[in-house]
Every structure is written in C-alpha cells, then in structure tokens.
C-alpha cells in the first residue's frame, strides 16, 4: 500500500471519448437520450453538437479513482456537471483526469478530482472517499 | 410544473431489479474498467435513473427538457451480480430558478431490505 499525503497530486490519465464510446455507454447504462447520440437532435435543442452523458464523464472519473484501491473501495463519490463534453463526429476528444489528495485518515483518503476537456473544467466539486 | 405537494414524498419502485453479471460487465467495459468482480461506483445510476424517470414522469415534468445538474453516491456495499435491488425515491426539493425547475431526488438502493447505496441527483428541467 502506498502512502498518501495531503496535497499530493495523482498521476493524470487521458481518456479518449468519441461517438462510438457514447453509443456503447448509452447501451450499457440504458440512458439513450438522443442528445448523446444524434447530432441533428442535439443541435435542435440548442446544443453545439452531441454531448457526452454527464454520467459517462463521471463514470470515467470513477474508473480513474478506482485504480487506487479498486471499485469496491469507492465509498463516496460526487460531482457537478458544470460544462458539457462536446463530441463532434469522427473526432477523438481528450478528457484529462487528475486528482489531488485533500484528506488522509487511518483507513481512507479523500480526493478532489479534476476533469478537463479542451482546457475547460467539466466537473465541479468532484470528490471521492476511498477506503484503503 | 411539479406539484409542490409531491416534495417530501417517498415512492418505492414497483419491481426489483436483479443485477446480472452481463450488465455489470457491459457497464464496466463501457468505462474501460477491466475488474468486473464488483460493479463500478456509478453503476447504481442504471437502476436509479429509470426509477426517478418513472417517478417524475408521473409527476408531470417534461423529461425531454432535463439536464443532469449533479450526482452523489454513498456506497455501503459494492453492487455485485445476483443482487435484487429495490429503489426508494424521495423528492427532496423542487424550486424554480431563472425559469428552470430544479428537482432534487434521493434514491436509495436496497437489497433484502438492507441499504446498499444512497444516491442524490439534481435534475434541471429547462423552462
């Protein structure tokens, strides 16, 4: 078990998001809202283009923090969806995930997660409690 | 508009959802997670979203205009295949801000009457 210190920054990871992955997430999650799948419909409701499910972005953040001690040890996890992740056709969009340790306890740590897409923060107040 | 009388009321989903390994695997793989022994931390949304949707449709809100504002999970026990989950939803608040209706829904997932996870979602119905 590695030791953690408050203020420590965890190594970033870059997730690639594209239309194909949104289709796979839509099927797996059951959230088939067309704004995540269909450009015409997304634009018809005033969006710039197809956007990723907020829960897909949050799910990727969950995967990122799960690398510390496994999915089973993520005890609390929260985020605000502050900016959409826009996914144009035939484009790989980079989502840069990183985290800072904000609290260290005997058997757990708290993290603040940063999710950045095109230099814009897409998740706000993204936090996790991980049991160690 | 949400009927203000509905705030504070709890609704229990009629049917329980039996979690299959296939559904956990598909969800995990969609997120690039290789470990499929337990469900990813956000997996509960596959149950709570559908239940909240049903609850709010019955409440007269226009689901086509919904935006997910925020989401929180408190996970007591990781979800694994074979669990039979029931969902208890409570509308905790509903308010109108700048023409948008903002509804907070708490959804508890239970297995054999034991709390597996509590989840909170803020849903914004664009006016």
Coordinates of C-alpha atoms in Angstrom, one line a residue:
Chain A
X1 CA 0.0 0.0 0.0
X2 CA 1.4 3.3 -1.0
X3 CA 1.2 6.2 1.5
X4 CA -0.6 9.4 0.7
X5 CA 0.0 12.9 1.8
X6 CA -2.4 15.9 1.8
X7 CA -1.7 17.9 -1.3
X8 CA -0.3 15.0 -3.2
X9 CA -1.2 15.0 -6.9
X10 CA -2.0 11.7 -8.5
X11 CA -0.7 11.0 -12.0
X12 CA -3.1 12.2 -14.7
X13 CA -4.7 9.9 -17.2
X14 CA -6.1 10.8 -20.5
X15 CA -9.4 9.2 -21.6
X16 CA -10.5 9.3 -25.2
X17 CA -14.2 10.0 -25.9
X18 CA -15.8 9.5 -29.2
X19 CA -19.2 8.9 -30.7
X20 CA -18.7 5.1 -30.7
X21 CA -18.0 5.1 -27.0
X22 CA -21.1 7.2 -26.3
X23 CA -23.2 4.6 -28.1
X24 CA -21.6 1.8 -26.0
X25 CA -22.2 3.8 -22.8
X26 CA -25.8 4.5 -23.8
X27 CA -26.5 0.8 -24.3
X28 CA -24.7 -0.3 -21.1
X29 CA -26.3 2.4 -18.9
X30 CA -29.8 2.4 -20.5
X31 CA -29.6 6.2 -21.0
X32 CA -30.4 6.5 -24.6
X33 CA -31.2 10.2 -24.6
X34 CA -30.7 11.3 -28.2
X35 CA -28.7 14.4 -27.3
X36 CA -25.8 12.0 -26.6
X37 CA -26.2 10.0 -29.9
X38 CA -27.8 12.1 -32.6
X39 CA -26.2 15.4 -33.9
X40 CA -29.4 16.6 -35.5
X41 CA -31.4 16.3 -32.3
X42 CA -28.6 17.7 -30.2
X43 CA -28.5 20.8 -32.3
X44 CA -32.3 21.1 -32.5
X45 CA -32.3 21.6 -28.7
X46 CA -29.7 24.3 -28.9
X47 CA -26.6 22.3 -28.2
X48 CA -23.4 22.9 -30.1
X49 CA -23.2 19.2 -31.0
X50 CA -23.6 15.8 -29.5
X51 CA -22.6 15.9 -25.8
X52 CA -21.3 13.1 -23.6
X53 CA -23.6 11.9 -20.8
X54 CA -22.6 13.6 -17.6
X55 CA -22.7 10.2 -16.0
X56 CA -20.2 8.9 -18.6
X57 CA -17.7 11.6 -17.7
X58 CA -18.4 10.9 -14.0
X59 CA -18.1 7.2 -14.7
X60 CA -14.7 7.7 -16.2
X61 CA -13.7 9.7 -13.1
X62 CA -14.9 6.8 -11.1
X63 CA -12.8 4.4 -13.1
X64 CA -9.8 6.7 -12.5
X65 CA -10.2 6.8 -8.7
X66 CA -11.0 3.0 -8.8
X67 CA -7.4 2.4 -9.9
X68 CA -6.2 3.4 -6.3
X69 CA -7.9 0.6 -4.4
X70 CA -10.5 -1.0 -6.7
X71 CA -14.1 -0.1 -7.4
X72 CA -15.2 -1.8 -4.2
X73 CA -13.4 0.8 -2.1
X74 CA -15.0 3.9 -3.6
X75 CA -17.3 4.8 -0.7
X76 CA -18.5 8.3 -1.6
X77 CA -18.4 9.9 -5.0
X78 CA -20.0 13.2 -6.1
X79 CA -19.7 15.7 -8.9
X80 CA -21.5 18.6 -10.5
X81 CA -21.9 18.7 -14.3
X82 CA -20.7 22.3 -15.0
X83 CA -19.8 22.1 -18.7
X84 CA -20.7 19.7 -21.4
X85 CA -18.2 17.5 -23.1
X86 CA -18.9 18.2 -26.8
X87 CA -18.2 15.2 -29.1
X88 CA -18.2 16.1 -32.8
X89 CA -18.4 13.3 -35.4
X90 CA -15.2 11.3 -36.3
X91 CA -13.3 13.1 -33.5
X92 CA -11.4 11.7 -30.5
X93 CA -11.9 14.1 -27.7
X94 CA -9.4 14.0 -24.8
X95 CA -10.6 14.1 -21.2
X96 CA -7.7 14.7 -18.9
X97 CA -8.4 13.3 -15.4
X98 CA -6.3 14.1 -12.4
X99 CA -6.8 14.3 -8.6
X100 CA -5.4 15.8 -5.5
X101 CA -5.4 14.2 -2.1
X102 CA -7.3 16.5 0.2
X103 CA -7.5 14.4 3.4
X104 CA -5.6 11.4 4.8
X105 CA -7.2 9.3 7.5
X106 CA -6.0 6.0 9.0
X107 CA -8.1 3.9 6.6
X108 CA -9.3 6.2 3.9
X109 CA -8.4 9.2 1.8
X110 CA -10.4 12.0 0.2
X111 CA -9.7 13.2 -3.3
X112 CA -10.7 16.2 -5.3
X113 CA -10.9 15.2 -9.0
X114 CA -10.2 17.4 -11.9
X115 CA -11.7 16.6 -15.3
X116 CA -10.5 18.8 -18.1
X117 CA -11.7 18.8 -21.7
X118 CA -10.3 21.4 -24.2
X119 CA -8.8 23.2 -21.2
X120 CA -12.2 23.6 -19.6
X121 CA -13.2 22.1 -16.3
X122 CA -16.2 19.9 -17.0
X123 CA -16.9 18.5 -13.5
X124 CA -17.2 20.8 -10.5
X125 CA -16.8 19.8 -6.8
X126 CA -15.8 16.3 -7.9
X127 CA -14.9 14.4 -4.8
X128 CA -14.3 10.8 -3.7
X129 CA -13.8 9.0 -0.4
X130 CA -11.6 5.9 -0.9
X131 CA -11.2 3.2 1.7
X132 CA -7.6 1.9 1.8
Chain B
X1 CA -44.6 22.0 -13.2
X2 CA -44.1 19.6 -10.3
X3 CA -46.9 19.5 -7.9
X4 CA -45.4 21.0 -4.7
X5 CA -47.4 18.5 -2.6
X6 CA -45.1 15.8 -4.0
X7 CA -42.0 17.2 -2.3
X8 CA -41.0 15.0 0.6
X9 CA -43.0 12.1 -0.6
X10 CA -41.3 8.7 -1.0
X11 CA -42.0 6.3 -3.8
X12 CA -40.9 2.7 -3.9
X13 CA -40.3 1.3 -7.4
X14 CA -42.8 -1.5 -8.0
X15 CA -40.4 -4.0 -9.3
X16 CA -37.0 -5.1 -8.1
X17 CA -34.1 -5.3 -10.5
X18 CA -31.9 -8.4 -10.5
X19 CA -28.4 -7.4 -11.3
X20 CA -26.8 -9.6 -13.9
X21 CA -23.0 -10.2 -14.5
X22 CA -23.7 -9.2 -18.1
X23 CA -25.0 -5.8 -17.1
X24 CA -22.0 -5.2 -14.8
X25 CA -19.5 -6.3 -17.4
X26 CA -21.1 -4.1 -20.1
X27 CA -21.1 -1.1 -17.8
X28 CA -17.6 -1.6 -16.6
X29 CA -16.2 -2.2 -20.1
X30 CA -18.0 1.0 -21.4
X31 CA -15.9 2.9 -18.9
X32 CA -12.7 1.0 -19.7
X33 CA -12.8 -0.9 -16.3
X34 CA -11.3 -4.4 -16.5
X35 CA -12.2 -5.5 -13.0
X36 CA -15.7 -6.9 -13.2
X37 CA -16.0 -8.6 -9.9
X38 CA -18.0 -5.7 -8.5
X39 CA -19.9 -3.0 -10.3
X40 CA -18.2 0.4 -10.9
X41 CA -19.1 3.0 -8.3
X42 CA -21.6 4.8 -10.7
X43 CA -23.4 1.6 -11.7
X44 CA -26.3 2.3 -9.4
X45 CA -27.4 5.0 -11.9
X46 CA -28.6 2.2 -14.2
X47 CA -31.3 1.5 -11.6
X48 CA -32.0 4.9 -10.1
X49 CA -32.2 6.8 -13.3
X50 CA -35.0 4.7 -14.7
X51 CA -36.9 4.8 -11.4
X52 CA -36.5 8.5 -11.0
X53 CA -37.6 9.0 -14.6
X54 CA -40.8 7.0 -13.9
X55 CA -41.4 8.8 -10.7
X56 CA -41.0 12.2 -12.3
X57 CA -43.0 11.4 -15.4
X58 CA -45.9 10.6 -13.2
X59 CA -45.3 14.0 -11.6
X60 CA -45.9 15.9 -14.8
X61 CA -42.4 17.2 -15.5
X62 CA -41.2 17.2 -19.1
X63 CA -38.4 14.7 -19.2
X64 CA -37.2 15.7 -22.7
X65 CA -36.0 19.0 -21.2
X66 CA -34.0 17.6 -18.4
X67 CA -30.3 18.3 -17.7
X68 CA -28.4 16.4 -15.0
X69 CA -27.1 19.1 -12.6
X70 CA -25.2 17.0 -10.1
X71 CA -24.9 13.4 -8.7
X72 CA -23.7 12.0 -5.5
X73 CA -23.3 8.4 -4.3
X74 CA -22.8 6.9 -0.8
X75 CA -21.9 3.3 -1.3
X76 CA -22.3 1.0 1.6
X77 CA -21.8 -2.3 -0.2
X78 CA -20.5 -2.7 -3.7
X79 CA -23.1 -4.0 -6.1
X80 CA -22.5 -7.5 -7.4
X81 CA -24.2 -9.9 -9.8
X82 CA -27.2 -11.6 -8.3
X83 CA -28.3 -8.8 -6.0
X84 CA -32.0 -8.0 -6.3
X85 CA -32.3 -4.2 -5.8
X86 CA -35.3 -2.2 -5.0
X87 CA -35.3 1.6 -5.3
X88 CA -36.9 4.1 -2.9
X89 CA -37.1 7.6 -4.3
X90 CA -37.8 10.7 -2.4
X91 CA -38.3 14.1 -4.0
X92 CA -36.3 16.2 -1.5
X93 CA -36.8 19.6 -3.1
X94 CA -38.2 21.4 -6.1
X95 CA -37.6 25.0 -6.8
X96 CA -37.7 27.4 -9.7
X97 CA -34.6 29.4 -10.5
X98 CA -34.4 31.7 -13.6
X99 CA -37.3 29.9 -15.2
X100 CA -35.8 26.4 -14.7
X101 CA -37.3 23.9 -12.4
X102 CA -34.7 22.3 -10.2
X103 CA -35.6 19.0 -8.6
X104 CA -33.5 17.0 -6.1
X105 CA -34.2 13.3 -5.9
X106 CA -32.7 10.9 -3.4
X107 CA -32.8 7.3 -4.4
X108 CA -31.9 4.5 -2.0
X109 CA -31.0 1.1 -3.4
X110 CA -31.8 -1.8 -1.1
X111 CA -31.1 -5.5 -1.2
X112 CA -33.0 -7.7 1.2
X113 CA -34.2 -4.5 3.0
X114 CA -30.5 -3.6 3.6
X115 CA -29.2 -0.3 2.3
X116 CA -26.7 -0.8 -0.5
X117 CA -26.3 2.7 -1.6
X118 CA -27.9 6.2 -1.3
X119 CA -27.8 8.4 -4.3
X120 CA -28.8 12.0 -4.8
X121 CA -29.4 13.6 -8.2
X122 CA -30.2 17.2 -9.1
X123 CA -32.2 17.4 -12.3
X124 CA -32.7 20.7 -14.1
X125 CA -35.9 21.0 -16.2
X126 CA -35.1 23.8 -18.6
X127 CA -38.0 26.2 -18.8

